[in-house]
PDB file of C-alpha atoms in Angstrom:
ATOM      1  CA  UNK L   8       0.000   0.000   0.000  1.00  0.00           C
ATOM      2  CA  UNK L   9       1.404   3.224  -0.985  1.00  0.00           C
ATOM      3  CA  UNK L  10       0.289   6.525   1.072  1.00  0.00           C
ATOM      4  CA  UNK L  11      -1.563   8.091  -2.199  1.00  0.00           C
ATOM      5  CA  UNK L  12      -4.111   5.215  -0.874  1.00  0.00           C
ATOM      6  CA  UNK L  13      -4.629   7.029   2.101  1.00  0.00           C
ATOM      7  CA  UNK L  14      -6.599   9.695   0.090  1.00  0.00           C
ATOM      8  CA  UNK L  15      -8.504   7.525  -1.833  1.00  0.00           C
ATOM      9  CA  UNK L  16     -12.418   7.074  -0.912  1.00  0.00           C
ATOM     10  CA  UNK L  17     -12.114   3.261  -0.806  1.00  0.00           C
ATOM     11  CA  UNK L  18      -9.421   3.415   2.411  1.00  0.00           C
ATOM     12  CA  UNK L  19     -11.332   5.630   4.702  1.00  0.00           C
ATOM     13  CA  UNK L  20     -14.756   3.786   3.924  1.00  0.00           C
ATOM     14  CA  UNK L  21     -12.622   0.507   5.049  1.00  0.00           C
ATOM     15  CA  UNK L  22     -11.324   2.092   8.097  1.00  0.00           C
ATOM     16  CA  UNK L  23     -15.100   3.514   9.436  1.00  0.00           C
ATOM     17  CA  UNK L  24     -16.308   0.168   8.585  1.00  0.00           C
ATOM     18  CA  UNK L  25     -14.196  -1.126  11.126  1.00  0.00           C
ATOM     19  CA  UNK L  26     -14.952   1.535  13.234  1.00  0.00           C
ATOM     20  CA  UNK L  27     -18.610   1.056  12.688  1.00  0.00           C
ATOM     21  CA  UNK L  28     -18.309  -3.193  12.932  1.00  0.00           C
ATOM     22  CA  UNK L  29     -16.215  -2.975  16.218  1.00  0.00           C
ATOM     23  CA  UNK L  30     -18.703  -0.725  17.520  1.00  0.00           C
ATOM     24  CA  UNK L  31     -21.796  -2.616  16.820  1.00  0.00           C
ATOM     25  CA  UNK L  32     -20.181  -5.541  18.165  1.00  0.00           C
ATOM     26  CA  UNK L  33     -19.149  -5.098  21.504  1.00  0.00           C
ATOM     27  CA  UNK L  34     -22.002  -3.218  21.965  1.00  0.00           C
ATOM     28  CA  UNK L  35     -24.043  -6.606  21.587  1.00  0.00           C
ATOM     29  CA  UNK L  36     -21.334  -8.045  23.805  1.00  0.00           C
ATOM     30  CA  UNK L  37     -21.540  -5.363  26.601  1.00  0.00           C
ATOM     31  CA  UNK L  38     -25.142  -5.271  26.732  1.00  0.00           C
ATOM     32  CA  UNK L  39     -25.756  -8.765  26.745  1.00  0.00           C
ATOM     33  CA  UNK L  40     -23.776  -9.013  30.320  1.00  0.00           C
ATOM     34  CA  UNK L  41     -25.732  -5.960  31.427  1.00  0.00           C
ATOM     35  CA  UNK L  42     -28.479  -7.897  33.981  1.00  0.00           C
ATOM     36  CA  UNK L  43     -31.814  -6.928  34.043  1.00  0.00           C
ATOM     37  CA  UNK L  44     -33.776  -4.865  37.148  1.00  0.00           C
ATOM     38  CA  UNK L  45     -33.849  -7.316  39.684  1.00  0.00           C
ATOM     39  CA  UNK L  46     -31.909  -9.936  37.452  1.00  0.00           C
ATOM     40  CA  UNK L  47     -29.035 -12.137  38.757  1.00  0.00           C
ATOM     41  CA  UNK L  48     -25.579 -11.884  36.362  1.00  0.00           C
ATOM     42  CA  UNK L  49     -27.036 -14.443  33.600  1.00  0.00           C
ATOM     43  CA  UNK L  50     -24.209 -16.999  32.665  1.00  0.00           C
ATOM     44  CA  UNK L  51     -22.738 -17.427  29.276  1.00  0.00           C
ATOM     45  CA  UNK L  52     -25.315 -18.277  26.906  1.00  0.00           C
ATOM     46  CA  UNK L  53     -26.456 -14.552  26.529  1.00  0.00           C
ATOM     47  CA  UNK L  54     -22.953 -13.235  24.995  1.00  0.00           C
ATOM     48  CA  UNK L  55     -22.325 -15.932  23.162  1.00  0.00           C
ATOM     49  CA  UNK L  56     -24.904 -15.791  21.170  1.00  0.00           C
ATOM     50  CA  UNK L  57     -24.971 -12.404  21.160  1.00  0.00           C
ATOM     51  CA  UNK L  58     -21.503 -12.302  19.650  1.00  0.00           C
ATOM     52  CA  UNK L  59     -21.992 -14.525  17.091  1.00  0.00           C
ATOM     53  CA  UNK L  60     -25.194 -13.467  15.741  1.00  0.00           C
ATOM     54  CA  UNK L  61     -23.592 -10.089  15.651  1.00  0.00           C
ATOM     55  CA  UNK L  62     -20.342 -11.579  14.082  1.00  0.00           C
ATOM     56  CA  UNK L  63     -22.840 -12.559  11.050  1.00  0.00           C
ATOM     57  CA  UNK L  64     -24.226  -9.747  10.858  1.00  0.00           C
ATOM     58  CA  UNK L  65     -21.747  -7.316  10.871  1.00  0.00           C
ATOM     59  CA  UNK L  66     -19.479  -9.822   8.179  1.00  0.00           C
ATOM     60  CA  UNK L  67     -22.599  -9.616   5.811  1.00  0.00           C
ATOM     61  CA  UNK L  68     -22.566  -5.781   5.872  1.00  0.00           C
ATOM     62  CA  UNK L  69     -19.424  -5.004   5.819  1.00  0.00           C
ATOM     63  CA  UNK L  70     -17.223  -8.318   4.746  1.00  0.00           C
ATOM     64  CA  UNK L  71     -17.023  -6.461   0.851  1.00  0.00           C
ATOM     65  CA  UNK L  72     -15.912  -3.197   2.198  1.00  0.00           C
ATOM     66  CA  UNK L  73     -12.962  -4.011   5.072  1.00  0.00           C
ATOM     67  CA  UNK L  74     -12.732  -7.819   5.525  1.00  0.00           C
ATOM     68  CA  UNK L  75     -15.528  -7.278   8.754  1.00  0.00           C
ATOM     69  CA  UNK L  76     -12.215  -7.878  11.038  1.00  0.00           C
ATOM     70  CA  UNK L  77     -13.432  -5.829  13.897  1.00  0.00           C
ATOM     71  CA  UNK L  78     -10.314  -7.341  15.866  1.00  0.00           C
ATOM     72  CA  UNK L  79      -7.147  -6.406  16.340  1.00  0.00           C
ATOM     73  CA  UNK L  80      -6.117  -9.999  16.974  1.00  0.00           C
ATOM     74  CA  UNK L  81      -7.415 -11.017  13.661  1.00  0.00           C
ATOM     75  CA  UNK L  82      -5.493  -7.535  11.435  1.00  0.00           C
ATOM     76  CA  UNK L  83      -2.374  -8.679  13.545  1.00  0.00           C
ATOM     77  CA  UNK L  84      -2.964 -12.476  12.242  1.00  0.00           C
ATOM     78  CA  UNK L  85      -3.404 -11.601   8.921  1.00  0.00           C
ATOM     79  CA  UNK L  86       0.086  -9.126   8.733  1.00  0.00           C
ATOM     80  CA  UNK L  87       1.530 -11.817  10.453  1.00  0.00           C
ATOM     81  CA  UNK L  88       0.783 -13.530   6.979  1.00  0.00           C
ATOM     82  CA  UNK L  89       1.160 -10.950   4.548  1.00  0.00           C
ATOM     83  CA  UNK L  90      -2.311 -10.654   3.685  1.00  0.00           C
ATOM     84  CA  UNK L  91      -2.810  -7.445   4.743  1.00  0.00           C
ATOM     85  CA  UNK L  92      -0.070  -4.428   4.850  1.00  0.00           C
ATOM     86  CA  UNK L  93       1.216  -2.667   7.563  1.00  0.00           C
ATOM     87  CA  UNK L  94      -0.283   0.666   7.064  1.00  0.00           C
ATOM     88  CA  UNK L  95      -3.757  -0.553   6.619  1.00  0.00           C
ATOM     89  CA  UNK L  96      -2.846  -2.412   9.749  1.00  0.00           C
ATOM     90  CA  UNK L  97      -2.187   0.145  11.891  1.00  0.00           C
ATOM     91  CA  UNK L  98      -5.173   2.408  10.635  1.00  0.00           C
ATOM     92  CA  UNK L  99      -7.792  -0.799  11.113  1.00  0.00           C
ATOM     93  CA  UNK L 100      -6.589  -1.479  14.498  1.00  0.00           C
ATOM     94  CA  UNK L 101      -6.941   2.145  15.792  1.00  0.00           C
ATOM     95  CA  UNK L 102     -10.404   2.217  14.200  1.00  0.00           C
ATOM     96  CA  UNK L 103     -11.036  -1.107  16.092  1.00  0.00           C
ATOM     97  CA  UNK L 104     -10.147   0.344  19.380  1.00  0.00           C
ATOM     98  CA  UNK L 105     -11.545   3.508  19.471  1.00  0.00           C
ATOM     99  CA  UNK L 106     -15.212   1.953  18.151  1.00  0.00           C
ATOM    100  CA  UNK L 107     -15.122  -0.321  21.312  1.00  0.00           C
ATOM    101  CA  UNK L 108     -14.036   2.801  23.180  1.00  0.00           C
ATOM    102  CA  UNK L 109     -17.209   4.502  22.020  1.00  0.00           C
ATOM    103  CA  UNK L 110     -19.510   1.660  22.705  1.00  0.00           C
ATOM    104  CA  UNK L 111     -18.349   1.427  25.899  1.00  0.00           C
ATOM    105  CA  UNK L 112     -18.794   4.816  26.818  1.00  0.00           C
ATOM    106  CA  UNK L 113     -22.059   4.925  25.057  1.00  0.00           C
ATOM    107  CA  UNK L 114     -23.253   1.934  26.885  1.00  0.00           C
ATOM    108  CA  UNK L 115     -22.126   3.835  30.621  1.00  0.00           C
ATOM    109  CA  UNK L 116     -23.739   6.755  30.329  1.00  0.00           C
ATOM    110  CA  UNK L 117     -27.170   5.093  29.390  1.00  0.00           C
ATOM    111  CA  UNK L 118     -27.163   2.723  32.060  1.00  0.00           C
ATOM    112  CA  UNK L 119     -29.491   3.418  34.993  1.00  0.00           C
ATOM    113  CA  UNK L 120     -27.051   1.535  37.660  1.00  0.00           C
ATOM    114  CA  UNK L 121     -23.125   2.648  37.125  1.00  0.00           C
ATOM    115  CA  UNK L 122     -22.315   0.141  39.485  1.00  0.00           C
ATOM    116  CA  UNK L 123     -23.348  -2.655  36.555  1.00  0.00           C
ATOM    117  CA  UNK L 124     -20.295  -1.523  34.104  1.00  0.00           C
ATOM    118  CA  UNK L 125     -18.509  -3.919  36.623  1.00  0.00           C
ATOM    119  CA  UNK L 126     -20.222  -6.529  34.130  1.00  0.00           C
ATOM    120  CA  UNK L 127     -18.409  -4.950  31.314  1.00  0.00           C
ATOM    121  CA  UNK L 128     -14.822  -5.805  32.723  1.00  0.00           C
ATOM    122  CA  UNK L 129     -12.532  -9.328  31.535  1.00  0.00           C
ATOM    123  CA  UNK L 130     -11.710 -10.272  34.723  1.00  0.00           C
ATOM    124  CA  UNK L 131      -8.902 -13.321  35.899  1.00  0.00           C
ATOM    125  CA  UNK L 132     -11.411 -15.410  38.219  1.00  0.00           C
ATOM    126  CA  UNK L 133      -9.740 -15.889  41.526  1.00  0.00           C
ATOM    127  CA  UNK L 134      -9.163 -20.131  41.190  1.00  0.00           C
ATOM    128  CA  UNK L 135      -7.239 -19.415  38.091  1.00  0.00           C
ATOM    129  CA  UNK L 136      -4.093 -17.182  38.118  1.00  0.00           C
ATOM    130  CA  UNK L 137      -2.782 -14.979  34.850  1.00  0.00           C
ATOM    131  CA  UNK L 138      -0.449 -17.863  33.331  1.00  0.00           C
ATOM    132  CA  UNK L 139      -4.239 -20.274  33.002  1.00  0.00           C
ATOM    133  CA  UNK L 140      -6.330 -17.414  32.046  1.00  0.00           C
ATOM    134  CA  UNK L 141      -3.726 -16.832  28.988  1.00  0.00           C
ATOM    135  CA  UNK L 142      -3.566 -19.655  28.005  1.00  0.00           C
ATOM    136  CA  UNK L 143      -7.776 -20.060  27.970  1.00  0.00           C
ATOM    137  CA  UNK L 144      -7.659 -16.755  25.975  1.00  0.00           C
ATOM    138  CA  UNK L 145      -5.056 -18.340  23.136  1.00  0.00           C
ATOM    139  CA  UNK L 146      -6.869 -21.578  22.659  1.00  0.00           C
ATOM    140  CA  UNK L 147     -10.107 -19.664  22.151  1.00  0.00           C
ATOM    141  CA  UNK L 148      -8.477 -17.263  19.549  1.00  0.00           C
ATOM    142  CA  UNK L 149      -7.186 -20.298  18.224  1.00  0.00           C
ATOM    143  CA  UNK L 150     -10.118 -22.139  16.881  1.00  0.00           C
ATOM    144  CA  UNK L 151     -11.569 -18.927  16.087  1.00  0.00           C
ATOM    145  CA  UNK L 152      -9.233 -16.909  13.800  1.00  0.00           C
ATOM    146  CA  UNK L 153      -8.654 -20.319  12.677  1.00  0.00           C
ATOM    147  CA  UNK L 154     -11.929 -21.004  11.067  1.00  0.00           C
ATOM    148  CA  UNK L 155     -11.725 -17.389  10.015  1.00  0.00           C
ATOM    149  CA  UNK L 156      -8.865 -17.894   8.035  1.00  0.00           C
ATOM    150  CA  UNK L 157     -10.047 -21.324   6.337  1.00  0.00           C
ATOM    151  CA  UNK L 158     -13.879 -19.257   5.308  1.00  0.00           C
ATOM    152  CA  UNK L 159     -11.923 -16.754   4.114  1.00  0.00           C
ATOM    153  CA  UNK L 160      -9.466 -19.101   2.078  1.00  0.00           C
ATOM    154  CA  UNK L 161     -13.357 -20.902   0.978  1.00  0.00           C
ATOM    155  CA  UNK L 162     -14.302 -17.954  -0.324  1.00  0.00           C
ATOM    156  CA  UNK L 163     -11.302 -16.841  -2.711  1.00  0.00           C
ATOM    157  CA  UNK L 164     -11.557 -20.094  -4.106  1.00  0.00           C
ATOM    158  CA  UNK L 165     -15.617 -19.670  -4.891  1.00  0.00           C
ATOM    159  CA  UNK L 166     -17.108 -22.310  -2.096  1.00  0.00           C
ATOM    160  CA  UNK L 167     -20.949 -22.393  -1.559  1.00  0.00           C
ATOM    161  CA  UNK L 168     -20.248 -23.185   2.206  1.00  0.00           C
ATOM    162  CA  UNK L 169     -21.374 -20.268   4.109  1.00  0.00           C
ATOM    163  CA  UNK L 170     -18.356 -19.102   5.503  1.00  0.00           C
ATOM    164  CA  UNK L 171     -19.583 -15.992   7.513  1.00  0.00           C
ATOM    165  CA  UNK L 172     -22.013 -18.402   9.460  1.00  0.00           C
ATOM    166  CA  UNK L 173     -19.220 -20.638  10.590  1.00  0.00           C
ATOM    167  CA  UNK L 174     -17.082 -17.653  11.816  1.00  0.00           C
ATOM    168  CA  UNK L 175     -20.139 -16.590  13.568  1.00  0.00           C
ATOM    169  CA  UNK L 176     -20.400 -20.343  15.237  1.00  0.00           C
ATOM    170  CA  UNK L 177     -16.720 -20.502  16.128  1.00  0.00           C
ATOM    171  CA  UNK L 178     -17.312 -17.233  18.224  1.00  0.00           C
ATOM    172  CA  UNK L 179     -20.522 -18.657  19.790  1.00  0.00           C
ATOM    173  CA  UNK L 180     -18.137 -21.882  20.980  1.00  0.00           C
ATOM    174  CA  UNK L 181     -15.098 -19.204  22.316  1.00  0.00           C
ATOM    175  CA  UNK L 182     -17.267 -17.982  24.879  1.00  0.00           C
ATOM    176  CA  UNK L 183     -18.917 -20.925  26.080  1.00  0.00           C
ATOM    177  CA  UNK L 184     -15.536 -22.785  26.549  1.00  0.00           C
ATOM    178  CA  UNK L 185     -13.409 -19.675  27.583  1.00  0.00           C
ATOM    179  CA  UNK L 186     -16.328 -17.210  29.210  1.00  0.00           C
ATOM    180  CA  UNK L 187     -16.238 -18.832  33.089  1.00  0.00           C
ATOM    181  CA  UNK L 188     -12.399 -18.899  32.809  1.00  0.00           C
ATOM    182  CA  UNK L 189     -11.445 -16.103  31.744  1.00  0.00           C
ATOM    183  CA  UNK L 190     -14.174 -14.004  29.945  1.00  0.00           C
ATOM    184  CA  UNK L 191     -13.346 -15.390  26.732  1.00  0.00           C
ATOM    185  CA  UNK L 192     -12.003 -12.334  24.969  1.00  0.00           C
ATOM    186  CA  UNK L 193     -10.384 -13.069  21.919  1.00  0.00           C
ATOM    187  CA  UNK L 194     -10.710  -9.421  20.838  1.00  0.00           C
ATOM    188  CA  UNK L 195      -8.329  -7.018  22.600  1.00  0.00           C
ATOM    189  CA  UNK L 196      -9.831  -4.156  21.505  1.00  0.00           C
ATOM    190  CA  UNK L 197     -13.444  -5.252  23.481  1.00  0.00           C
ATOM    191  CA  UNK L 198     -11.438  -5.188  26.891  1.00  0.00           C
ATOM    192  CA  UNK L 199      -9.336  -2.150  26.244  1.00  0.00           C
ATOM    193  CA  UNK L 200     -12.985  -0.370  26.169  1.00  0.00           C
ATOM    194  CA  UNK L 201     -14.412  -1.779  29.256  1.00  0.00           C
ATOM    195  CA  UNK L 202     -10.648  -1.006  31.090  1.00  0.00           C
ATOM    196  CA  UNK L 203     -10.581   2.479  29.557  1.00  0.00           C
ATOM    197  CA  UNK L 204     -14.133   3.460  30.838  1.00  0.00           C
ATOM    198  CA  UNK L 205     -14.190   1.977  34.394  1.00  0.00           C
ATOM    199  CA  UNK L 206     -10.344   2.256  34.904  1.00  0.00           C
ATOM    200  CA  UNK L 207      -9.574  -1.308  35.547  1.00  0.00           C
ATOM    201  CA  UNK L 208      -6.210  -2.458  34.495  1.00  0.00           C
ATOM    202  CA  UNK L 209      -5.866  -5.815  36.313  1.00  0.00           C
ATOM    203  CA  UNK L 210      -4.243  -8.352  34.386  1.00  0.00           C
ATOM    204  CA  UNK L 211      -4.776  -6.421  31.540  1.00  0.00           C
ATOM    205  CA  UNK L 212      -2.006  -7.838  29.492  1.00  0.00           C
ATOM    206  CA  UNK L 213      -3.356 -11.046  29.472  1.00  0.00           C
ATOM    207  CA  UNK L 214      -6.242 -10.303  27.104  1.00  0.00           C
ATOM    208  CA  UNK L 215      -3.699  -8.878  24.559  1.00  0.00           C
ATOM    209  CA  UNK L 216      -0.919 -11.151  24.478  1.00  0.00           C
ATOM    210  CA  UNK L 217      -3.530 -14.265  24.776  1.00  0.00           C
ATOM    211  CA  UNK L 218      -5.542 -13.494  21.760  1.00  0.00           C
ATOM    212  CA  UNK L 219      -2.893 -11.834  19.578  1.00  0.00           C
ATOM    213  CA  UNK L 220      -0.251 -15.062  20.312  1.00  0.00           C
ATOM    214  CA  UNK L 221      -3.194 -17.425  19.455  1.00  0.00           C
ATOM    215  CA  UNK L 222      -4.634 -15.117  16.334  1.00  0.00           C
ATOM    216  CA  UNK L 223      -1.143 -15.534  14.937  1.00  0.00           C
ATOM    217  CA  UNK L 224      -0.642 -18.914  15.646  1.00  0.00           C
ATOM    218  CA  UNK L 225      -3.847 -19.814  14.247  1.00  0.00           C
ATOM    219  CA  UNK L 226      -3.129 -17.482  10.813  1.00  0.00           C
ATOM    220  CA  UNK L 227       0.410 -18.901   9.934  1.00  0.00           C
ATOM    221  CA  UNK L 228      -0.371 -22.714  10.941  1.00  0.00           C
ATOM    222  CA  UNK L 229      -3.316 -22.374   8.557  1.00  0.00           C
ATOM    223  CA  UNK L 230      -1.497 -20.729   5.722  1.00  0.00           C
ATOM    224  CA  UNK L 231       1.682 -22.841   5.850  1.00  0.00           C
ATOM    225  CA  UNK L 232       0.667 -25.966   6.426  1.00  0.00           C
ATOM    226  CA  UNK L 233      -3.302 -26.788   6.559  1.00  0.00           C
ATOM    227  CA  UNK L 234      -3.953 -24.300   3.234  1.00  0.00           C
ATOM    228  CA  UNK L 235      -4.893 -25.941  -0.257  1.00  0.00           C
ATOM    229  CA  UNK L 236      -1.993 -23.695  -1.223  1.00  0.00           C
ATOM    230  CA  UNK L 237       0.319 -24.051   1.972  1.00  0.00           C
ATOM    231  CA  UNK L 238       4.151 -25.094   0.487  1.00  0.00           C
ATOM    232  CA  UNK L 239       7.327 -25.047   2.222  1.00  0.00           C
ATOM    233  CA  UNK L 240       7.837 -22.630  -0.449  1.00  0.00           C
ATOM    234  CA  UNK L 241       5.318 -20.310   0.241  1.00  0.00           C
ATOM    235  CA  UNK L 242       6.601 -20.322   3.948  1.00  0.00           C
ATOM    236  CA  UNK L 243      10.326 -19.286   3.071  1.00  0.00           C
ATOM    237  CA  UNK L 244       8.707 -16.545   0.629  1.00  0.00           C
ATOM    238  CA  UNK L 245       6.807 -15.056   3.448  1.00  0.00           C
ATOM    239  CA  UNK L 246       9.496 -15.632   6.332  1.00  0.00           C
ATOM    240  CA  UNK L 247      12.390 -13.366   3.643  1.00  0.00           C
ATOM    241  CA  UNK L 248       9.647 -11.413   1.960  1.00  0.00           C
ATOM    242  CA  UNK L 249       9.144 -12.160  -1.386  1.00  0.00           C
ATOM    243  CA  UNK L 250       6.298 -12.475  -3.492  1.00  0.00           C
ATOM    244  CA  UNK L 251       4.174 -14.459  -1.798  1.00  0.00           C
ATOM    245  CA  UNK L 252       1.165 -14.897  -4.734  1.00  0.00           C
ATOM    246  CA  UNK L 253       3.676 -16.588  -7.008  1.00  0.00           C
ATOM    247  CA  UNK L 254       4.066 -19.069  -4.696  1.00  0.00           C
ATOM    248  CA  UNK L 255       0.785 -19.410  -3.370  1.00  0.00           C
ATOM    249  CA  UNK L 256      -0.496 -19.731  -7.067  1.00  0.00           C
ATOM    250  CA  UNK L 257       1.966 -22.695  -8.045  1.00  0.00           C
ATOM    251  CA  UNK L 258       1.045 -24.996  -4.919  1.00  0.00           C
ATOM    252  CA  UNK L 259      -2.347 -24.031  -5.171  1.00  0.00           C
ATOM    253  CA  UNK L 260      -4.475 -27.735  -4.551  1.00  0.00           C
ATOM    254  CA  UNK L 261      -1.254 -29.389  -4.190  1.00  0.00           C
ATOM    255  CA  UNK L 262      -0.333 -28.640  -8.137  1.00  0.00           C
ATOM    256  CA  UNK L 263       2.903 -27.511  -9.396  1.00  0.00           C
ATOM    257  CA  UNK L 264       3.886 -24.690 -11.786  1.00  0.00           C
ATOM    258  CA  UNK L 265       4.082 -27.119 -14.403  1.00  0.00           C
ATOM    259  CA  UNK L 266       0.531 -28.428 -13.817  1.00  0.00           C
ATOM    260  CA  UNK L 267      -0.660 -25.186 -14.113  1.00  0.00           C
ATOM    261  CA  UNK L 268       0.583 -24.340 -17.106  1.00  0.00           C
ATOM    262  CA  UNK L 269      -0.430 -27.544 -18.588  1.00  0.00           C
ATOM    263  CA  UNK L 270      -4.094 -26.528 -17.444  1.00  0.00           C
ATOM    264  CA  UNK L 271      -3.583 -23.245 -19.347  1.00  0.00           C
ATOM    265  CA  UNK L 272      -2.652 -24.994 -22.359  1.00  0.00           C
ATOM    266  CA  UNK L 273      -5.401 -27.383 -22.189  1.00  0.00           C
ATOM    267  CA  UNK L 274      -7.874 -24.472 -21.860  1.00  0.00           C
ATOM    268  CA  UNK L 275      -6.289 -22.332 -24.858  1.00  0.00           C
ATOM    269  CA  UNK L 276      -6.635 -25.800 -26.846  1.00  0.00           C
ATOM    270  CA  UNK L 277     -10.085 -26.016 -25.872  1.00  0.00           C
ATOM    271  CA  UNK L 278     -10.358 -22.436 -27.139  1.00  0.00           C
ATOM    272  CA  UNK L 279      -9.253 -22.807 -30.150  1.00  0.00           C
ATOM    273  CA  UNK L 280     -10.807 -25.926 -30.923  1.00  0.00           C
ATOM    274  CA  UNK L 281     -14.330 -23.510 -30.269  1.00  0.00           C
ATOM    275  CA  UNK L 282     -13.112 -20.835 -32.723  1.00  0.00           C
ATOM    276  CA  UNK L 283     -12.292 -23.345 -35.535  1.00  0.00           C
TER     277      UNK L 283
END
């Protein structure tokens, strides 16, 4: 990405849709932990489907315009793997933060009971210590940028699965593994709201490092080795930055260069065979 795409209409309506996805979605999260008047603290259920619901949602309106990341765990996965550059990066993952920022802040000032943003907080439970709720938080990312990265891979190569509605169910099953352990994150950007609004910082770290270290994981174990188009090759290109898509195109299901040239000779027969 050059910086004469920074003026360009297409780059700024990516950036606000992240904005505008991040926002909608942890506002779904927050208020699904908000309890009712006179309601106990409901358990998981409520978020996670709140979050994946959402996760559909927000994928379907704004998957053509930004990718529908809406997590800085996911934008860090995919530089990780070159599939999306740095300066695009950095502008997505402000946009993410400061739209959970706003929702957060949003949600605060509307609620009748101040005392309830408590419920907003990603909190280390007291029977498991920093080290256990990190690692909760990683294999949660894990199986969720994961199946993000394998949709996403479905959908460049034209599958009729519906990709957006397995991200959405791979959410769903992060929080009702991960939610009574550790909150079940997997989106640093929805605790740095929380944290900024009600000013706790308590183990903070723990819900970055956990879901960026698994997001990454997940994004280069998926590319380089469980990928239709995943090659040793294609590792060494990305590791001393060369063109990955050369690569990527000549292991692509398991074929070599030759192959697909063969296939493109094939086709041009096939082509002329029509014109004659």
């Amino acid at each position: 990405m050059t910086c004469r795409e920074l003026l360009t209409r297409q780059f700024w309506r990516a950036v606000l849709a992240e904005l505008l996805g991040t926002l909608v979605l942890v506002s779904a999260v927050l208020g699904s932990l908000v309890p009712g008047p006179g309601e106990a603290p409901g358990g998981p259920l409520y978020p996670a489907l709140a979050v994946g619901v959402t996760i559909v949602a927000v994928a379907h309106c704004f998957g053509e315009i930004s990718g529908a990341q809406v997590n800085p765990a996911v934008t860090l996965a995919l530089l990780a793997t070159r599939r999306l550059d740095r300066l695009r990066a950095v502008f997505f993952v402000t946009a993410q933060c400061l739209g959970a920022c706003l929702s957060s802040g949003a949600l605060y000032l509307v609620l009748p009971t101040k005392a309830s943003a408590e419920q907003f907080v990603n909190k280390v439970p007291l029977e498991l210590n920093a080290a256990q709720a990190l690692g909760v938080e990683l294999l949660c990312t894990f199986q969720m940028v994961f199946t993000v990265f394998s949709a996403e891979d479905q959908r460049r190569r034209d599958s009729p699965e519906p990709g957006n509605l397995a991200v959405g169910f791979a959410h769903t099953a992060g929080v009702l593994i991960g939610a009574r352990f550790s909150g079940a994150s997997m989106n640093p950007a929805r605790t740095l709201g929380p944290a900024l609004i009600t000013g706790f910082w308590e183990n903070h770290w723990v819900y970055w490092i956990g879901p960026v270290l698994g997001a990454v994981l997940a994004g280069v174990s998926h590319e380089f080795f469980f990928a239709p188009s995943a090659s040793r090759q294609k590792l060494v290109a990305c590791l001393t930055c060369k063109d990955i898509e050369i690569v990527e195109t000549a292991s692509m299901t398991g074929s070599s260069l030759s192959t697909v040239t063969q296939n493109n000779a094939v086709r041009n027969k096939q082509g002329n065979k029509t014109d004659n």
